[in-house]
Amino acid sequence: MTAVPPELAALHERGAILADLGHIHALLFWDQSTMMPPRGAAARGDHAATLESVGHERLTDPELGRLLDALEPWAAEQDPDADDVRLIAEVRRDFEKAVRVPTSLAADISRAAAHGQAAWQAARATSDFSRFRDALELQLDLRHRYVACFDDFEHPYDVLLDDFEPGMTTAKLRALFAELVDGLVPLVADAATDAPAPERGPFGGPYAIEDQRRALTDILAGVGFEPDGWRLDVAPHPFAQRIGPGDVRITTRYDVHDFAGAYFGSLHEFGHGLYEDGISAHLSRSPLGSPVSLGVHESQSRLWENLVGRSRPFCGWALPRLAAQLPGGLNGITADDFYRGVNAVHRSLIRVESDETTYNLHIVLRFELELALIEGTLTVDDLPHAWNEGMHRLLGLDVPDDARGVLQDVHWGAGLIGYFPTYTLGNLMAAQLWEALRADLPEIDDQLERGELGPLKTWLRERIHAHGRKFPPPELLARVTGQELAVAPFLRYLREKLTDAGVLGAAPR
Amino acid sequence: MTAVPPELAALHERGAILADLGHIHALLFWDQSTMMPPRGAAARGDHAATLESVGHERLTDPELGRLLDALEPWAAEQDPDADDVRLIAEVRRDFEKAVRVPTSLAADISRAAAHGQAAWQAARATSDFSRFRDALELQLDLRHRYVACFDDFEHPYDVLLDDFEPGMTTAKLRALFAELVDGLVPLVADAATDAPAPERGPFGGPYAIEDQRRALTDILAGVGFEPDGWRLDVAPHPFAQRIGPGDVRITTRYDVHDFAGAYFGSLHEFGHGLYEDGISAHLSRSPLGSPVSLGVHESQSRLWENLVGRSRPFCGWALPRLAAQLPGGLNGITADDFYRGVNAVHRSLIRVESDETTYNLHIVLRFELELALIEGTLTVDDLPHAWNEGMHRLLGLDVPDDARGVLQDVHWGAGLIGYFPTYTLGNLMAAQLWEALRADLPEIDDQLERGELGPLKTWLRERIHAHGRKFPPPELLARVTGQELAVAPFLRYLREKLTDAGVLGAAPR
């Protein structure tokens, strides 16, 4: 063993400050989304920009580069799985990405995000794509300028993906998504019902918000929400964030006419929150103390929302609790009907309202279009037409207007290209992790049915959460499942559940 | 006119970042006091320390010193009242103070604050001064080390005062406080009643917290609380803070058995909030965009709590509104009894529970003791005895135990020595400002009685709030009142009101 170089303590100290700045940023965002009076918005923009610039300055400090240079030869001789070795590698990764992007381009990107979201909002409100096209053109131009800062990629889209899902490539995504489409299209054809279903499923209201909140609190307490270390608040666009160890904040929104949104949304955000809460204490004040990717993050939220929340045993556990809290007791619905109802398949125009089965076809469409835009085979002006064609091809739906079509999501206006695929990656990972989990915890169904969530949570924490950013996503998945990311577990899971619930292969209802 | 030096833009940019960091710090504190789950406390300490060190690093950056060196000759030729001239002077002041204190001492002070508060908490809980003495000894030692960083002072206590009340000196305070004691002691002797009064005055409950909140919201809306730009939340130790323009947050606490605390406390915090809200937009993202001193800040809160809130006309306006919101309608109390009740004078052991008339005697005691401790004429071990002697001399009370005596306030544990006098300075300034205000707004009583607060608020904003830190407190007061800080207006105000309310010179009740 060579002696530990003195630069390591300096790296830890700089890392702690970067981690703190990230957590403070999370608090600014949480507060803005939940508590801030509306007139505070302009100043909040300044605060976020200042924090961003302070952090960027520290991340690109040449002294940090010198520390890494000094530490890397030492790291090369250590156990490659040691925390410090991984820390050095991750900080190097962040440092290299940050120094390659000129400050002026970073400022342009930040300004365009605010401007693009405003343009998108105006366009969607009037369902008028022409009010969005220039902003989108600018976003594409900025992505090209951003990609040009790097040189070690096969496909320009790889550079964009890497910001959200380290280790993922365009080539891998194309193969995964092609297989997914092949599996999903016939499944949807078999499972989707266009027969008039009860308008809002088992959760149709009206339910007073206070009743919904009480029911949620009860369910969340049952799965592990601890008031000493968690908060639940209202936000127009729900999210989850850890401000620091012992401070996890999840959000939801309520619709009097449909409790399903708040219910499954909260389970989803609980999954995100549990991930961040489970990061090892000794990593949490360091650059390793964050979630490793959007895909892995989404795998945890989808696991709680769908693999747990829409499973037969968990539905059996939750139904009496919900019925006890909601007036009318969910109209005495049976466990079978409840389970079938929350797994119904409907083709729909809007991604965020779509069910677990059709959801990924919405993502496939966005991936295809992003790729064509970046490759230059699709122009911004042809985008609405291409959207509508894709919706028809993948989901058999005619898009009535752009507000319910190409203008439905904020992402592109904010410059987030390469982000959508991570939603589907999360779905795939969740199913794949669940297979590994089921092998390790053969009693899982019985445990879920009894509301015994300890073994599940321990498994997730030890295998995934605890590591933070220590292992890049492909390595993490391989360590846990012994496999590369694959489509088959997700398709197997869906087909089995839809069959079990009577959604697939049942007589028409 | 000489050309504007290019360094000015750089100073503005650095100033904006310092201001943003200050506002972010305010948000961390607000969140910690109102929203943060308890287990988040340790991480929040890290966040605050990181923000502090990032700000300190920027404030002591030698490049900032060079900018100031380059700008000062230019500033000397400009209108001395120009914003930029004052900005350069204030940043110079901050810079010089920051660079004189070694980082290691700053860190020791910060650590001792946390440790001292914990020691104080344990000592107060058991009413055992011996558990606090070492922490207090350390705080005194740190104050001496801090004072030793400076050299241009007459009395070491001046250095401590200057952090809270720029321009105030020990010599001036001694004279002011001596005059105050001479006026207050006989006034209290005449006005205080030891007869058993209705236990909690006109606001004795029980009142459900929801009812109190509704009544407060109604009163606050009447005085100018705007939900678009303000928040009201619960905090164990109420405070007010502006996070940025359009984002003012005040806090209160509720006691079911006494609405007076929440009511006058909210008016107090409203006054603080209004001050910060009124700072000119063009100053707010700069080091001039903060309140100028604790004394001026307190003058604004006390003005709303006492000069407005306990005045005959405002009581007349508020009583029917309160009676309409509180169940039982305040038992049909008359306006006269209400007015007399909220101005009753009682000698009491606890500063934060004391009335407007006796309050400053509590402060005088603390000032005397702080001075003796700093001068070395009083030892820490003799402090409890000196406290008890002073309470007897000034207020005629026997202190039953240290928890209700020398251990009642957190300030000394946190290292805040030189802070207490600003409470009394605020009271004095408020009365002095009110005399100037009354001369400018001869209709003020009629306006208060009708709830017409526009003219009052405009006067306060234009004369005081708008300027932020532009004018040091003595200059600000001279500009508004034409006078130096004095005791007479406060004594006049008290004597007149207590007479008018029937508290002074009335038959024993």
CSV table of C-alpha atoms in Angstrom, one decimal, chain B residues 26-176:
chain,number,residue,atom,x,y,z
B,26,ALA,CA,-32.2,33.6,4.8
B,27,LEU,CA,-34.1,30.9,3.0
B,28,LEU,CA,-32.1,28.2,4.8
B,29,PHE,CA,-32.9,29.8,8.1
B,30,TRP,CA,-36.6,30.3,7.4
B,31,ASP,CA,-36.9,26.7,6.2
B,32,GLN,CA,-35.0,25.3,9.2
B,33,SER,CA,-37.4,27.2,11.5
B,34,THR,CA,-40.6,26.4,9.8
B,35,MET,CA,-40.6,23.4,7.5
B,36,MET,CA,-37.5,21.2,7.9
B,37,PRO,CA,-38.0,17.8,9.3
B,38,PRO,CA,-36.1,17.5,12.6
B,39,ARG,CA,-33.7,14.9,11.4
B,40,GLY,CA,-32.4,17.4,8.7
B,41,ALA,CA,-30.7,19.6,11.3
B,42,ALA,CA,-27.2,18.3,11.1
B,43,ALA,CA,-27.1,18.6,7.3
B,44,ARG,CA,-28.6,22.1,7.5
B,45,GLY,CA,-25.7,23.1,9.7
B,46,ASP,CA,-23.3,22.0,6.9
B,47,HIS,CA,-25.3,23.9,4.3
B,48,ALA,CA,-25.2,27.1,6.3
B,49,ALA,CA,-21.5,26.7,7.1
B,50,THR,CA,-20.7,26.1,3.4
B,51,LEU,CA,-22.7,29.1,2.3
B,52,GLU,CA,-21.0,31.2,5.0
B,53,SER,CA,-17.6,30.1,3.8
B,54,VAL,CA,-18.4,30.7,0.2
B,55,GLY,CA,-19.6,34.2,1.0
B,56,HIS,CA,-16.6,34.9,3.3
B,57,GLU,CA,-14.2,33.8,0.6
B,58,ARG,CA,-15.8,36.2,-1.9
B,59,LEU,CA,-16.0,39.1,0.6
B,60,THR,CA,-12.3,38.8,1.5
B,61,ASP,CA,-11.1,38.2,-2.1
B,62,PRO,CA,-8.1,40.5,-2.6
B,63,GLU,CA,-9.6,41.4,-6.1
B,64,LEU,CA,-12.5,43.0,-4.3
B,65,GLY,CA,-10.0,45.2,-2.3
B,66,ARG,CA,-8.4,46.2,-5.6
B,67,LEU,CA,-11.7,47.2,-7.1
B,68,LEU,CA,-12.4,49.4,-4.0
B,69,ASP,CA,-8.9,50.9,-4.2
B,70,ALA,CA,-9.6,51.8,-7.8
B,71,LEU,CA,-13.1,53.2,-7.1
B,72,GLU,CA,-12.5,55.3,-4.0
B,73,PRO,CA,-10.7,58.2,-5.7
B,74,TRP,CA,-13.5,58.4,-8.2
B,75,ALA,CA,-16.2,58.2,-5.5
B,76,ALA,CA,-14.5,61.1,-3.6
B,77,GLU,CA,-15.4,63.4,-6.5
B,78,GLN,CA,-19.0,62.4,-6.8
B,79,ASP,CA,-22.2,63.5,-5.0
B,80,PRO,CA,-21.7,62.0,-1.5
B,81,ASP,CA,-25.3,60.8,-1.5
B,82,ALA,CA,-25.1,58.9,-4.8
B,83,ASP,CA,-26.0,55.2,-4.4
B,84,ASP,CA,-22.7,54.1,-5.8
B,85,VAL,CA,-20.7,56.3,-3.5
B,86,ARG,CA,-22.5,54.8,-0.5
B,87,LEU,CA,-22.2,51.3,-2.0
B,88,ILE,CA,-18.4,51.7,-2.2
B,89,ALA,CA,-18.3,52.9,1.4
B,90,GLU,CA,-20.4,50.0,2.7
B,91,VAL,CA,-18.6,47.3,0.8
B,92,ARG,CA,-15.3,48.8,2.1
B,93,ARG,CA,-16.7,48.6,5.6
B,94,ASP,CA,-17.7,44.9,5.2
B,95,PHE,CA,-14.4,44.1,3.4
B,96,GLU,CA,-12.3,45.6,6.2
B,97,LYS,CA,-14.2,43.9,8.9
B,98,ALA,CA,-14.0,40.6,7.1
B,99,VAL,CA,-10.3,40.6,6.3
B,100,ARG,CA,-9.3,41.5,9.9
B,101,VAL,CA,-10.8,38.4,11.4
B,102,PRO,CA,-8.7,35.3,10.7
B,103,THR,CA,-10.5,32.4,9.2
B,104,SER,CA,-9.6,30.2,12.2
B,105,LEU,CA,-11.2,32.7,14.7
B,106,ALA,CA,-14.3,32.9,12.5
B,107,ALA,CA,-14.5,29.1,12.6
B,108,ASP,CA,-14.0,29.0,16.4
B,109,ILE,CA,-16.7,31.6,16.8
B,110,SER,CA,-19.1,29.7,14.7
B,111,ARG,CA,-18.5,26.4,16.5
B,112,ALA,CA,-18.8,28.0,19.9
B,113,ALA,CA,-22.2,29.5,18.9
B,114,ALA,CA,-23.6,26.0,18.4
B,115,HIS,CA,-21.9,24.6,21.4
B,116,GLY,CA,-22.9,27.5,23.6
B,117,GLN,CA,-26.5,27.3,22.7
B,118,ALA,CA,-26.6,23.6,23.6
B,119,ALA,CA,-24.9,24.3,26.9
B,120,TRP,CA,-27.4,27.1,27.6
B,121,GLN,CA,-30.3,24.8,26.8
B,122,ALA,CA,-29.2,22.2,29.2
B,123,ALA,CA,-28.5,24.7,31.9
B,124,ARG,CA,-31.8,26.4,31.6
B,125,ALA,CA,-33.7,23.2,31.5
B,126,THR,CA,-32.2,22.3,34.9
B,127,SER,CA,-31.9,25.9,36.2
B,128,ASP,CA,-28.2,25.1,36.8
B,129,PHE,CA,-25.9,28.0,35.9
B,130,SER,CA,-22.8,25.9,36.5
B,131,ARG,CA,-23.6,23.9,33.3
B,132,PHE,CA,-23.4,27.2,31.4
B,133,ARG,CA,-20.4,28.9,33.0
B,134,ASP,CA,-17.6,27.4,30.9
B,135,ALA,CA,-19.5,28.0,27.6
B,136,LEU,CA,-20.0,31.6,28.6
B,137,GLU,CA,-16.4,32.0,29.7
B,138,LEU,CA,-15.4,30.7,26.2
B,139,GLN,CA,-17.7,33.2,24.6
B,140,LEU,CA,-16.2,36.0,26.5
B,141,ASP,CA,-12.7,34.9,25.6
B,142,LEU,CA,-13.7,34.8,21.9
B,143,ARG,CA,-15.2,38.3,22.1
B,144,HIS,CA,-11.9,39.5,23.5
B,145,ARG,CA,-10.0,37.8,20.7
B,146,TYR,CA,-12.5,39.3,18.2
B,147,VAL,CA,-12.1,42.8,19.6
B,148,ALA,CA,-8.3,42.4,19.4
B,149,CYS,CA,-8.6,42.2,15.6
B,150,PHE,CA,-9.5,45.8,15.5
B,151,ASP,CA,-7.7,48.9,16.7
B,152,ASP,CA,-9.8,52.0,16.1
B,153,PHE,CA,-12.2,52.0,19.1
B,154,GLU,CA,-12.5,53.9,22.4
B,155,HIS,CA,-14.1,51.0,24.3
B,156,PRO,CA,-13.8,47.3,23.5
B,157,TYR,CA,-17.6,47.0,23.7
B,158,ASP,CA,-17.8,49.5,20.8
B,159,VAL,CA,-16.4,46.8,18.5
B,160,LEU,CA,-19.2,44.4,19.5
B,161,LEU,CA,-21.9,47.0,19.2
B,162,ASP,CA,-20.7,48.0,15.7
B,163,ASP,CA,-21.7,44.6,14.3
B,164,PHE,CA,-25.3,45.2,15.2
B,165,GLU,CA,-25.7,49.0,15.3
B,166,PRO,CA,-23.1,50.8,13.2
B,167,GLY,CA,-22.3,54.2,14.7
B,168,MET,CA,-23.4,53.4,18.2
B,169,THR,CA,-20.8,53.6,21.0
B,170,THR,CA,-20.6,52.6,24.6
B,171,ALA,CA,-20.3,56.2,25.8
B,172,LYS,CA,-23.5,57.2,24.0
B,173,LEU,CA,-25.3,54.1,25.3
B,174,ARG,CA,-24.3,54.8,28.9
B,175,ALA,CA,-25.8,58.3,28.7
B,176,LEU,CA,-29.0,57.2,26.9
